[in-house]
Amino acid sequence: MLLRENAPLREYCSMRVGGPAKLAAFPETAEELASLLRAGGRRVVLGGGSNVLFPDEGYDGTVIFTTKLCRLSADGCVLSAQAGVTLSALARKALDCGLGGLAFAYGIPGTVGGGVYMNAGAYGGQIADCLERATLLDDTGEMLVLPASELALGYRSSALMDGGLTLLSADFRLAPASPESIRAEMDGNMRARREKQPLEYPSCGSTFKRPPGHFAGALIEQCGLKGYTVGGAQVSEKHAGFVINRGDATSADVLALIGHIQRVVREKTGVSLACEVRIIENE
């Protein structure tokens, strides 16, 4: 198993901020992942680090990256994917198999593990729509299989957020569809991403959850915060729902900007914006 001491987390997280981890681990098998969970101690399990923010001082523990757990297979209308498979690779596999239902996932910058953890979604679809079951490991390394109905999948939430369970793999039940229609949907979604989202800058994707009856980006723009900057962190001028790293941002810059946005939007509109980014702390 690949282990890296004092690993610079900015190299592994899409926001490109954060200090060193005491240890970064990259398991390639279920047993290696289980052994890391059994070892105890301070730890966090991540996929591609696309929706996470580490502190500038680093993380005084082990960061387990599941990106080398990347087996992907099909059996009829069911796709089985390990936690480290990217959501885009999952969507492409569905396309290759003529299976519809995952086109929404194409272009989401995350993995199956993170996708199930937060019930990722876009363009009218979400993981909960097609997830059939999940194979999980508890903190003792024991394996269990749960149907999707027992994972409390909600808007950007799941039972995995309560701690104690780590996704090893997931099964998705899909329906036959024409490759042409799937490809058209995937291409349309990707065009929309490129046109509307600041993909040219490091970010964590959408910074805030969608408040009931509103769109976070529209509220932020309405409050005159488009382009607002704290240090190297900025509210994207292309899409106000994204906080981006202009090149030299620190984690403290990003957190300060997030807090400022939340305060201003609450004061001016009465709406509280909940952060969608997973903020990792040492305490």
PDB file of C-alpha atoms in Angstrom:
ATOM      1  CA  MET A   1       0.000   0.000   0.000  1.00  0.00           C
ATOM      2  CA  LEU A   2       1.283   3.462  -0.881  1.00  0.00           C
ATOM      3  CA  LEU A   3       1.847   5.586   2.223  1.00  0.00           C
ATOM      4  CA  ARG A   4       3.100   9.159   2.195  1.00  0.00           C
ATOM      5  CA  GLU A   5       4.219  11.093   5.260  1.00  0.00           C
ATOM      6  CA  ASN A   6       3.712  14.862   5.484  1.00  0.00           C
ATOM      7  CA  ALA A   7       1.673  14.720   2.294  1.00  0.00           C
ATOM      8  CA  PRO A   8       0.782  18.207   0.965  1.00  0.00           C
ATOM      9  CA  LEU A   9      -3.001  18.098   0.854  1.00  0.00           C
ATOM     10  CA  ARG A  10      -3.252  20.933  -1.674  1.00  0.00           C
ATOM     11  CA  GLU A  11      -1.993  18.394  -4.234  1.00  0.00           C
ATOM     12  CA  TYR A  12      -4.936  16.081  -3.555  1.00  0.00           C
ATOM     13  CA  CYS A  13      -7.852  18.497  -3.100  1.00  0.00           C
ATOM     14  CA  SER A  14      -9.611  20.338  -5.903  1.00  0.00           C
ATOM     15  CA  MET A  15      -9.534  23.715  -4.086  1.00  0.00           C
ATOM     16  CA  ARG A  16      -5.714  23.430  -3.981  1.00  0.00           C
ATOM     17  CA  VAL A  17      -5.413  24.632  -0.379  1.00  0.00           C
ATOM     18  CA  GLY A  18      -4.485  22.981   2.903  1.00  0.00           C
ATOM     19  CA  GLY A  19      -1.320  22.031   4.747  1.00  0.00           C
ATOM     20  CA  PRO A  20       0.324  18.612   5.080  1.00  0.00           C
ATOM     21  CA  ALA A  21      -1.320  15.454   6.370  1.00  0.00           C
ATOM     22  CA  LYS A  22       0.613  13.485   8.954  1.00  0.00           C
ATOM     23  CA  LEU A  23       0.038  10.464   6.714  1.00  0.00           C
ATOM     24  CA  ALA A  24      -1.737   9.880   3.416  1.00  0.00           C
ATOM     25  CA  ALA A  25      -2.711   6.299   2.559  1.00  0.00           C
ATOM     26  CA  PHE A  26      -3.844   4.879  -0.766  1.00  0.00           C
ATOM     27  CA  PRO A  27      -5.362   1.393  -0.267  1.00  0.00           C
ATOM     28  CA  GLU A  28      -5.831  -0.813  -3.328  1.00  0.00           C
ATOM     29  CA  THR A  29      -7.878  -3.625  -1.786  1.00  0.00           C
ATOM     30  CA  ALA A  30     -10.784  -3.993   0.611  1.00  0.00           C
ATOM     31  CA  GLU A  31      -8.491  -5.598   3.172  1.00  0.00           C
ATOM     32  CA  GLU A  32      -6.022  -2.707   3.018  1.00  0.00           C
ATOM     33  CA  LEU A  33      -8.851  -0.250   3.591  1.00  0.00           C
ATOM     34  CA  ALA A  34     -10.204  -2.395   6.438  1.00  0.00           C
ATOM     35  CA  SER A  35      -6.761  -2.515   8.078  1.00  0.00           C
ATOM     36  CA  LEU A  36      -6.554   1.278   8.029  1.00  0.00           C
ATOM     37  CA  LEU A  37      -9.992   1.551   9.634  1.00  0.00           C
ATOM     38  CA  ARG A  38      -9.065  -0.996  12.293  1.00  0.00           C
ATOM     39  CA  ALA A  39      -5.922   0.966  13.132  1.00  0.00           C
ATOM     40  CA  GLY A  40      -8.061   3.679  14.709  1.00  0.00           C
ATOM     41  CA  GLY A  41      -6.687   7.124  15.490  1.00  0.00           C
ATOM     42  CA  ARG A  42      -7.636  10.395  13.866  1.00  0.00           C
ATOM     43  CA  ARG A  43      -8.493   9.788  10.240  1.00  0.00           C
ATOM     44  CA  VAL A  44     -10.684  10.880   7.384  1.00  0.00           C
ATOM     45  CA  VAL A  45     -11.644   8.906   4.274  1.00  0.00           C
ATOM     46  CA  LEU A  46     -11.817  10.717   0.945  1.00  0.00           C
ATOM     47  CA  GLY A  47     -12.160   9.983  -2.734  1.00  0.00           C
ATOM     48  CA  GLY A  48     -10.772  12.631  -5.056  1.00  0.00           C
ATOM     49  CA  GLY A  49     -10.917  15.479  -2.532  1.00  0.00           C
ATOM     50  CA  SER A  50     -13.273  17.492  -4.724  1.00  0.00           C
ATOM     51  CA  ASN A  51     -15.616  18.762  -2.006  1.00  0.00           C
ATOM     52  CA  VAL A  52     -13.349  19.153   1.002  1.00  0.00           C
ATOM     53  CA  LEU A  53     -11.382  21.887   2.729  1.00  0.00           C
ATOM     54  CA  PHE A  54      -8.401  21.155   4.996  1.00  0.00           C
ATOM     55  CA  PRO A  55      -6.865  23.723   7.351  1.00  0.00           C
ATOM     56  CA  ASP A  56      -3.683  25.578   6.433  1.00  0.00           C
ATOM     57  CA  GLU A  57      -1.802  23.968   9.321  1.00  0.00           C
ATOM     58  CA  GLY A  58      -2.550  20.550   7.842  1.00  0.00           C
ATOM     59  CA  TYR A  59      -4.204  17.479   9.294  1.00  0.00           C
ATOM     60  CA  ASP A  60      -2.756  15.723  12.334  1.00  0.00           C
ATOM     61  CA  GLY A  61      -3.876  12.261  11.329  1.00  0.00           C
ATOM     62  CA  THR A  62      -4.292   9.879   8.415  1.00  0.00           C
ATOM     63  CA  VAL A  63      -6.079  10.835   5.224  1.00  0.00           C
ATOM     64  CA  ILE A  64      -7.241   7.720   3.386  1.00  0.00           C
ATOM     65  CA  PHE A  65      -7.747   8.228  -0.336  1.00  0.00           C
ATOM     66  CA  THR A  66      -9.831   5.561  -2.078  1.00  0.00           C
ATOM     67  CA  THR A  67      -8.833   6.480  -5.636  1.00  0.00           C
ATOM     68  CA  LYS A  68      -6.953   3.201  -6.156  1.00  0.00           C
ATOM     69  CA  LEU A  69     -10.124   1.233  -5.337  1.00  0.00           C
ATOM     70  CA  CYS A  70     -11.394   1.590  -8.877  1.00  0.00           C
ATOM     71  CA  ARG A  71     -12.914  -1.685 -10.105  1.00  0.00           C
ATOM     72  CA  LEU A  72     -15.984  -1.204 -12.285  1.00  0.00           C
ATOM     73  CA  SER A  73     -18.138  -3.906 -13.843  1.00  0.00           C
ATOM     74  CA  ALA A  74     -21.556  -4.530 -15.377  1.00  0.00           C
ATOM     75  CA  ASP A  75     -24.003  -7.379 -14.965  1.00  0.00           C
ATOM     76  CA  GLY A  76     -27.118  -6.858 -17.037  1.00  0.00           C
ATOM     77  CA  CYS A  77     -28.698  -3.622 -15.890  1.00  0.00           C
ATOM     78  CA  VAL A  78     -26.564  -3.339 -12.756  1.00  0.00           C
ATOM     79  CA  LEU A  79     -23.267  -1.476 -12.583  1.00  0.00           C
ATOM     80  CA  SER A  80     -20.968  -2.257  -9.662  1.00  0.00           C
ATOM     81  CA  ALA A  81     -18.331   0.313  -8.789  1.00  0.00           C
ATOM     82  CA  GLN A  82     -15.758   0.588  -6.042  1.00  0.00           C
ATOM     83  CA  ALA A  83     -15.540   3.793  -4.030  1.00  0.00           C
ATOM     84  CA  GLY A  84     -12.660   5.286  -6.015  1.00  0.00           C
ATOM     85  CA  VAL A  85     -14.308   5.110  -9.429  1.00  0.00           C
ATOM     86  CA  THR A  86     -14.969   8.612 -10.703  1.00  0.00           C
ATOM     87  CA  LEU A  87     -18.577   9.555 -11.339  1.00  0.00           C
ATOM     88  CA  SER A  88     -17.655  10.463 -14.918  1.00  0.00           C
ATOM     89  CA  ALA A  89     -16.164   6.990 -15.477  1.00  0.00           C
ATOM     90  CA  LEU A  90     -19.333   5.475 -14.027  1.00  0.00           C
ATOM     91  CA  ALA A  91     -21.459   7.516 -16.435  1.00  0.00           C
ATOM     92  CA  ARG A  92     -19.259   6.519 -19.394  1.00  0.00           C
ATOM     93  CA  LYS A  93     -19.588   2.838 -18.448  1.00  0.00           C
ATOM     94  CA  ALA A  94     -23.360   3.188 -18.384  1.00  0.00           C
ATOM     95  CA  LEU A  95     -23.207   4.757 -21.844  1.00  0.00           C
ATOM     96  CA  ASP A  96     -21.044   1.907 -23.156  1.00  0.00           C
ATOM     97  CA  CYS A  97     -23.592  -0.588 -21.798  1.00  0.00           C
ATOM     98  CA  GLY A  98     -26.592   1.275 -23.225  1.00  0.00           C
ATOM     99  CA  LEU A  99     -27.944   2.007 -19.758  1.00  0.00           C
ATOM    100  CA  GLY A 100     -29.679   5.256 -18.890  1.00  0.00           C
ATOM    101  CA  GLY A 101     -29.987   7.003 -15.556  1.00  0.00           C
ATOM    102  CA  LEU A 102     -26.461   8.201 -14.854  1.00  0.00           C
ATOM    103  CA  ALA A 103     -25.954  10.910 -17.464  1.00  0.00           C
ATOM    104  CA  PHE A 104     -26.435  13.534 -14.721  1.00  0.00           C
ATOM    105  CA  ALA A 105     -23.229  12.269 -13.063  1.00  0.00           C
ATOM    106  CA  TYR A 106     -21.040  12.975 -16.074  1.00  0.00           C
ATOM    107  CA  GLY A 107     -18.763  15.859 -15.213  1.00  0.00           C
ATOM    108  CA  ILE A 108     -19.398  15.838 -11.466  1.00  0.00           C
ATOM    109  CA  PRO A 109     -15.843  16.122 -10.082  1.00  0.00           C
ATOM    110  CA  GLY A 110     -16.035  13.346  -7.538  1.00  0.00           C
ATOM    111  CA  THR A 111     -15.971   9.618  -6.927  1.00  0.00           C
ATOM    112  CA  VAL A 112     -18.611   7.000  -6.210  1.00  0.00           C
ATOM    113  CA  GLY A 113     -17.652   7.070  -2.530  1.00  0.00           C
ATOM    114  CA  GLY A 114     -18.139  10.804  -2.228  1.00  0.00           C
ATOM    115  CA  GLY A 115     -21.191  10.642  -4.476  1.00  0.00           C
ATOM    116  CA  VAL A 116     -22.990   8.219  -2.187  1.00  0.00           C
ATOM    117  CA  TYR A 117     -21.725   9.998   0.946  1.00  0.00           C
ATOM    118  CA  MET A 118     -23.425  13.243  -0.063  1.00  0.00           C
ATOM    119  CA  ASN A 119     -26.041  11.877  -2.481  1.00  0.00           C
ATOM    120  CA  ALA A 120     -24.461  13.900  -5.265  1.00  0.00           C
ATOM    121  CA  GLY A 121     -26.686  15.229  -8.001  1.00  0.00           C
ATOM    122  CA  ALA A 122     -26.978  17.616 -10.919  1.00  0.00           C
ATOM    123  CA  TYR A 123     -29.314  18.505 -13.758  1.00  0.00           C
ATOM    124  CA  GLY A 124     -32.352  16.866 -12.210  1.00  0.00           C
ATOM    125  CA  GLY A 125     -30.696  13.591 -11.200  1.00  0.00           C
ATOM    126  CA  GLN A 126     -29.140  12.261  -8.010  1.00  0.00           C
ATOM    127  CA  ILE A 127     -27.407   9.125  -6.757  1.00  0.00           C
ATOM    128  CA  ALA A 128     -30.511   8.085  -4.806  1.00  0.00           C
ATOM    129  CA  ASP A 129     -32.427   7.685  -8.074  1.00  0.00           C
ATOM    130  CA  CYS A 130     -30.428   4.647  -9.158  1.00  0.00           C
ATOM    131  CA  LEU A 131     -28.462   3.327  -6.173  1.00  0.00           C
ATOM    132  CA  GLU A 132     -29.614  -0.195  -5.308  1.00  0.00           C
ATOM    133  CA  ARG A 133     -27.251  -1.218  -2.508  1.00  0.00           C
ATOM    134  CA  ALA A 134     -23.977  -0.299  -0.864  1.00  0.00           C
ATOM    135  CA  THR A 135     -21.180  -2.465   0.488  1.00  0.00           C
ATOM    136  CA  LEU A 136     -19.714  -0.796   3.554  1.00  0.00           C
ATOM    137  CA  LEU A 137     -16.997  -1.239   6.153  1.00  0.00           C
ATOM    138  CA  ASP A 138     -17.519  -0.305   9.784  1.00  0.00           C
ATOM    139  CA  ASP A 139     -14.790   1.052  12.042  1.00  0.00           C
ATOM    140  CA  THR A 140     -13.666  -2.475  12.942  1.00  0.00           C
ATOM    141  CA  GLY A 141     -13.174  -3.339   9.276  1.00  0.00           C
ATOM    142  CA  GLU A 142     -16.232  -5.598   9.190  1.00  0.00           C
ATOM    143  CA  MET A 143     -18.192  -5.651   5.932  1.00  0.00           C
ATOM    144  CA  LEU A 144     -21.930  -5.181   5.615  1.00  0.00           C
ATOM    145  CA  VAL A 145     -24.318  -4.706   2.711  1.00  0.00           C
ATOM    146  CA  LEU A 146     -27.247  -2.309   2.999  1.00  0.00           C
ATOM    147  CA  PRO A 147     -30.023  -1.511   0.543  1.00  0.00           C
ATOM    148  CA  ALA A 148     -30.239   2.112  -0.557  1.00  0.00           C
ATOM    149  CA  SER A 149     -33.475   2.451   1.420  1.00  0.00           C
ATOM    150  CA  GLU A 150     -31.471   2.126   4.659  1.00  0.00           C
ATOM    151  CA  LEU A 151     -28.938   4.833   3.813  1.00  0.00           C
ATOM    152  CA  ALA A 152     -31.204   7.815   4.570  1.00  0.00           C
ATOM    153  CA  LEU A 153     -30.387   9.436   1.246  1.00  0.00           C
ATOM    154  CA  GLY A 154     -31.615  13.027   1.216  1.00  0.00           C
ATOM    155  CA  TYR A 155     -30.657  16.306  -0.403  1.00  0.00           C
ATOM    156  CA  ARG A 156     -26.839  16.257  -0.258  1.00  0.00           C
ATOM    157  CA  SER A 157     -26.953  13.940   2.736  1.00  0.00           C
ATOM    158  CA  SER A 158     -26.845  10.298   3.757  1.00  0.00           C
ATOM    159  CA  ALA A 159     -26.419   8.089   6.821  1.00  0.00           C
ATOM    160  CA  LEU A 160     -22.706   7.857   5.997  1.00  0.00           C
ATOM    161  CA  MET A 161     -22.309  11.439   7.219  1.00  0.00           C
ATOM    162  CA  ASP A 162     -23.091  10.240  10.745  1.00  0.00           C
ATOM    163  CA  GLY A 163     -19.742   8.436  10.829  1.00  0.00           C
ATOM    164  CA  GLY A 164     -18.890   4.821  11.528  1.00  0.00           C
ATOM    165  CA  LEU A 165     -19.436   3.539   7.982  1.00  0.00           C
ATOM    166  CA  THR A 166     -17.170   3.799   4.938  1.00  0.00           C
ATOM    167  CA  LEU A 167     -18.301   2.951   1.434  1.00  0.00           C
ATOM    168  CA  LEU A 168     -16.370   0.165  -0.268  1.00  0.00           C
ATOM    169  CA  SER A 169     -18.542  -0.252  -3.367  1.00  0.00           C
ATOM    170  CA  ALA A 170     -22.000   0.477  -4.720  1.00  0.00           C
ATOM    171  CA  ASP A 171     -24.446  -1.193  -7.100  1.00  0.00           C
ATOM    172  CA  PHE A 172     -26.561   0.917  -9.435  1.00  0.00           C
ATOM    173  CA  ARG A 173     -29.675  -0.455 -11.134  1.00  0.00           C
ATOM    174  CA  LEU A 174     -30.292   1.245 -14.455  1.00  0.00           C
ATOM    175  CA  ALA A 175     -32.619   0.881 -17.423  1.00  0.00           C
ATOM    176  CA  PRO A 176     -31.815   0.239 -21.096  1.00  0.00           C
ATOM    177  CA  ALA A 177     -31.677   3.360 -23.236  1.00  0.00           C
ATOM    178  CA  SER A 178     -30.325   4.287 -26.630  1.00  0.00           C
ATOM    179  CA  PRO A 179     -26.649   5.292 -26.579  1.00  0.00           C
ATOM    180  CA  GLU A 180     -27.549   8.257 -28.783  1.00  0.00           C
ATOM    181  CA  SER A 181     -29.972   9.687 -26.237  1.00  0.00           C
ATOM    182  CA  ILE A 182     -27.567   9.048 -23.358  1.00  0.00           C
ATOM    183  CA  ARG A 183     -24.702  10.697 -25.226  1.00  0.00           C
ATOM    184  CA  ALA A 184     -26.863  13.696 -26.115  1.00  0.00           C
ATOM    185  CA  GLU A 185     -27.798  14.188 -22.464  1.00  0.00           C
ATOM    186  CA  MET A 186     -24.203  13.843 -21.309  1.00  0.00           C
ATOM    187  CA  ASP A 187     -22.933  16.271 -23.939  1.00  0.00           C
ATOM    188  CA  GLY A 188     -25.671  18.763 -23.102  1.00  0.00           C
ATOM    189  CA  ASN A 189     -24.837  18.646 -19.412  1.00  0.00           C
ATOM    190  CA  MET A 190     -21.135  19.109 -20.107  1.00  0.00           C
ATOM    191  CA  ARG A 191     -21.799  22.077 -22.392  1.00  0.00           C
ATOM    192  CA  ALA A 192     -23.849  23.683 -19.648  1.00  0.00           C
ATOM    193  CA  ARG A 193     -21.036  23.138 -17.148  1.00  0.00           C
ATOM    194  CA  ARG A 194     -18.442  24.724 -19.411  1.00  0.00           C
ATOM    195  CA  GLU A 195     -20.676  27.683 -20.226  1.00  0.00           C
ATOM    196  CA  LYS A 196     -21.883  28.429 -16.713  1.00  0.00           C
ATOM    197  CA  GLN A 197     -19.255  27.162 -14.271  1.00  0.00           C
ATOM    198  CA  PRO A 198     -15.712  28.458 -13.609  1.00  0.00           C
ATOM    199  CA  LEU A 199     -13.992  25.190 -14.482  1.00  0.00           C
ATOM    200  CA  GLU A 200     -10.764  27.031 -15.257  1.00  0.00           C
ATOM    201  CA  TYR A 201     -10.139  27.730 -11.552  1.00  0.00           C
ATOM    202  CA  PRO A 202      -9.676  25.428  -8.555  1.00  0.00           C
ATOM    203  CA  SER A 203     -12.861  25.141  -6.513  1.00  0.00           C
ATOM    204  CA  CYS A 204     -14.979  22.724  -4.504  1.00  0.00           C
ATOM    205  CA  GLY A 205     -17.846  23.001  -6.975  1.00  0.00           C
ATOM    206  CA  SER A 206     -21.070  24.473  -5.621  1.00  0.00           C
ATOM    207  CA  THR A 207     -20.172  26.029  -2.293  1.00  0.00           C
ATOM    208  CA  PHE A 208     -23.658  26.089  -0.770  1.00  0.00           C
ATOM    209  CA  LYS A 209     -26.669  23.824  -0.684  1.00  0.00           C
ATOM    210  CA  ARG A 210     -29.748  25.040  -2.512  1.00  0.00           C
ATOM    211  CA  PRO A 211     -32.020  26.750   0.049  1.00  0.00           C
ATOM    212  CA  PRO A 212     -35.718  25.855  -0.252  1.00  0.00           C
ATOM    213  CA  GLY A 213     -37.390  28.055  -2.831  1.00  0.00           C
ATOM    214  CA  HIS A 214     -34.167  29.757  -3.889  1.00  0.00           C
ATOM    215  CA  PHE A 215     -30.902  29.311  -5.757  1.00  0.00           C
ATOM    216  CA  ALA A 216     -27.763  30.074  -3.768  1.00  0.00           C
ATOM    217  CA  GLY A 217     -25.923  31.646  -6.698  1.00  0.00           C
ATOM    218  CA  ALA A 218     -28.811  33.987  -7.489  1.00  0.00           C
ATOM    219  CA  LEU A 219     -29.056  35.132  -3.864  1.00  0.00           C
ATOM    220  CA  ILE A 220     -25.318  35.786  -3.686  1.00  0.00           C
ATOM    221  CA  GLU A 221     -25.393  37.776  -6.932  1.00  0.00           C
ATOM    222  CA  GLN A 222     -28.481  39.672  -5.748  1.00  0.00           C
ATOM    223  CA  CYS A 223     -26.495  40.757  -2.699  1.00  0.00           C
ATOM    224  CA  GLY A 224     -23.768  42.260  -4.873  1.00  0.00           C
ATOM    225  CA  LEU A 225     -21.151  39.701  -3.935  1.00  0.00           C
ATOM    226  CA  LYS A 226     -20.194  38.467  -7.389  1.00  0.00           C
ATOM    227  CA  GLY A 227     -16.446  38.950  -7.671  1.00  0.00           C
ATOM    228  CA  TYR A 228     -16.028  39.688  -3.940  1.00  0.00           C
ATOM    229  CA  THR A 229     -12.554  38.655  -2.826  1.00  0.00           C
ATOM    230  CA  VAL A 230     -10.843  37.682   0.412  1.00  0.00           C
ATOM    231  CA  GLY A 231      -7.133  37.154  -0.119  1.00  0.00           C
ATOM    232  CA  GLY A 232      -6.813  34.693  -2.998  1.00  0.00           C
ATOM    233  CA  ALA A 233     -10.395  33.409  -2.695  1.00  0.00           C
ATOM    234  CA  GLN A 234     -13.131  34.935  -4.824  1.00  0.00           C
ATOM    235  CA  VAL A 235     -16.831  34.617  -5.519  1.00  0.00           C
ATOM    236  CA  SER A 236     -16.713  33.571  -9.162  1.00  0.00           C
ATOM    237  CA  GLU A 237     -17.677  36.272 -11.615  1.00  0.00           C
ATOM    238  CA  LYS A 238     -18.982  33.516 -13.888  1.00  0.00           C
ATOM    239  CA  HIS A 239     -21.216  31.747 -11.346  1.00  0.00           C
ATOM    240  CA  ALA A 240     -21.759  33.300  -7.914  1.00  0.00           C
ATOM    241  CA  GLY A 241     -22.496  29.892  -6.387  1.00  0.00           C
ATOM    242  CA  PHE A 242     -18.802  28.988  -6.701  1.00  0.00           C
ATOM    243  CA  VAL A 243     -15.948  30.149  -4.487  1.00  0.00           C
ATOM    244  CA  ILE A 244     -12.737  29.842  -6.487  1.00  0.00           C
ATOM    245  CA  ASN A 245      -9.022  29.931  -5.799  1.00  0.00           C
ATOM    246  CA  ARG A 246      -7.494  32.681  -7.904  1.00  0.00           C
ATOM    247  CA  GLY A 247      -4.097  31.037  -7.483  1.00  0.00           C
ATOM    248  CA  ASP A 248      -2.757  31.883  -4.035  1.00  0.00           C
ATOM    249  CA  ALA A 249      -5.723  31.356  -1.729  1.00  0.00           C
ATOM    250  CA  THR A 250      -5.345  29.852   1.702  1.00  0.00           C
ATOM    251  CA  SER A 251      -7.904  27.741   3.500  1.00  0.00           C
ATOM    252  CA  ALA A 252      -8.403  30.669   5.871  1.00  0.00           C
ATOM    253  CA  ASP A 253      -9.231  32.910   2.888  1.00  0.00           C
ATOM    254  CA  VAL A 254     -11.853  30.447   1.665  1.00  0.00           C
ATOM    255  CA  LEU A 255     -13.432  30.045   5.103  1.00  0.00           C
ATOM    256  CA  ALA A 256     -13.516  33.793   5.677  1.00  0.00           C
ATOM    257  CA  LEU A 257     -15.185  34.342   2.319  1.00  0.00           C
ATOM    258  CA  ILE A 258     -17.752  31.620   2.980  1.00  0.00           C
ATOM    259  CA  GLY A 259     -18.579  33.195   6.339  1.00  0.00           C
ATOM    260  CA  HIS A 260     -18.881  36.660   4.795  1.00  0.00           C
ATOM    261  CA  ILE A 261     -21.244  35.392   2.097  1.00  0.00           C
ATOM    262  CA  GLN A 262     -23.428  33.674   4.685  1.00  0.00           C
ATOM    263  CA  ARG A 263     -23.632  36.801   6.862  1.00  0.00           C
ATOM    264  CA  VAL A 264     -24.435  39.181   4.019  1.00  0.00           C
ATOM    265  CA  VAL A 265     -27.046  36.932   2.417  1.00  0.00           C
ATOM    266  CA  ARG A 266     -28.742  36.347   5.775  1.00  0.00           C
ATOM    267  CA  GLU A 267     -28.777  40.063   6.594  1.00  0.00           C
ATOM    268  CA  LYS A 268     -30.071  41.158   3.191  1.00  0.00           C
ATOM    269  CA  THR A 269     -32.492  38.339   2.328  1.00  0.00           C
ATOM    270  CA  GLY A 270     -33.211  36.482   5.549  1.00  0.00           C
ATOM    271  CA  VAL A 271     -32.048  33.236   3.927  1.00  0.00           C
ATOM    272  CA  SER A 272     -29.429  31.093   5.651  1.00  0.00           C
ATOM    273  CA  LEU A 273     -27.010  29.391   3.288  1.00  0.00           C
ATOM    274  CA  ALA A 274     -25.735  25.986   4.428  1.00  0.00           C
ATOM    275  CA  CYS A 275     -22.220  25.152   3.268  1.00  0.00           C
ATOM    276  CA  GLU A 276     -22.020  22.116   0.984  1.00  0.00           C
ATOM    277  CA  VAL A 277     -18.241  21.814   1.320  1.00  0.00           C
ATOM    278  CA  ARG A 278     -16.952  19.318   3.877  1.00  0.00           C
ATOM    279  CA  ILE A 279     -14.691  21.284   6.249  1.00  0.00           C
ATOM    280  CA  ILE A 280     -12.086  19.114   7.973  1.00  0.00           C
ATOM    281  CA  GLU A 281     -10.707  20.224  11.330  1.00  0.00           C
ATOM    282  CA  ASN A 282      -8.146  18.815  13.756  1.00  0.00           C
ATOM    283  CA  GLU A 283     -10.432  19.018  16.775  1.00  0.00           C
TER     284      GLU A 283
END
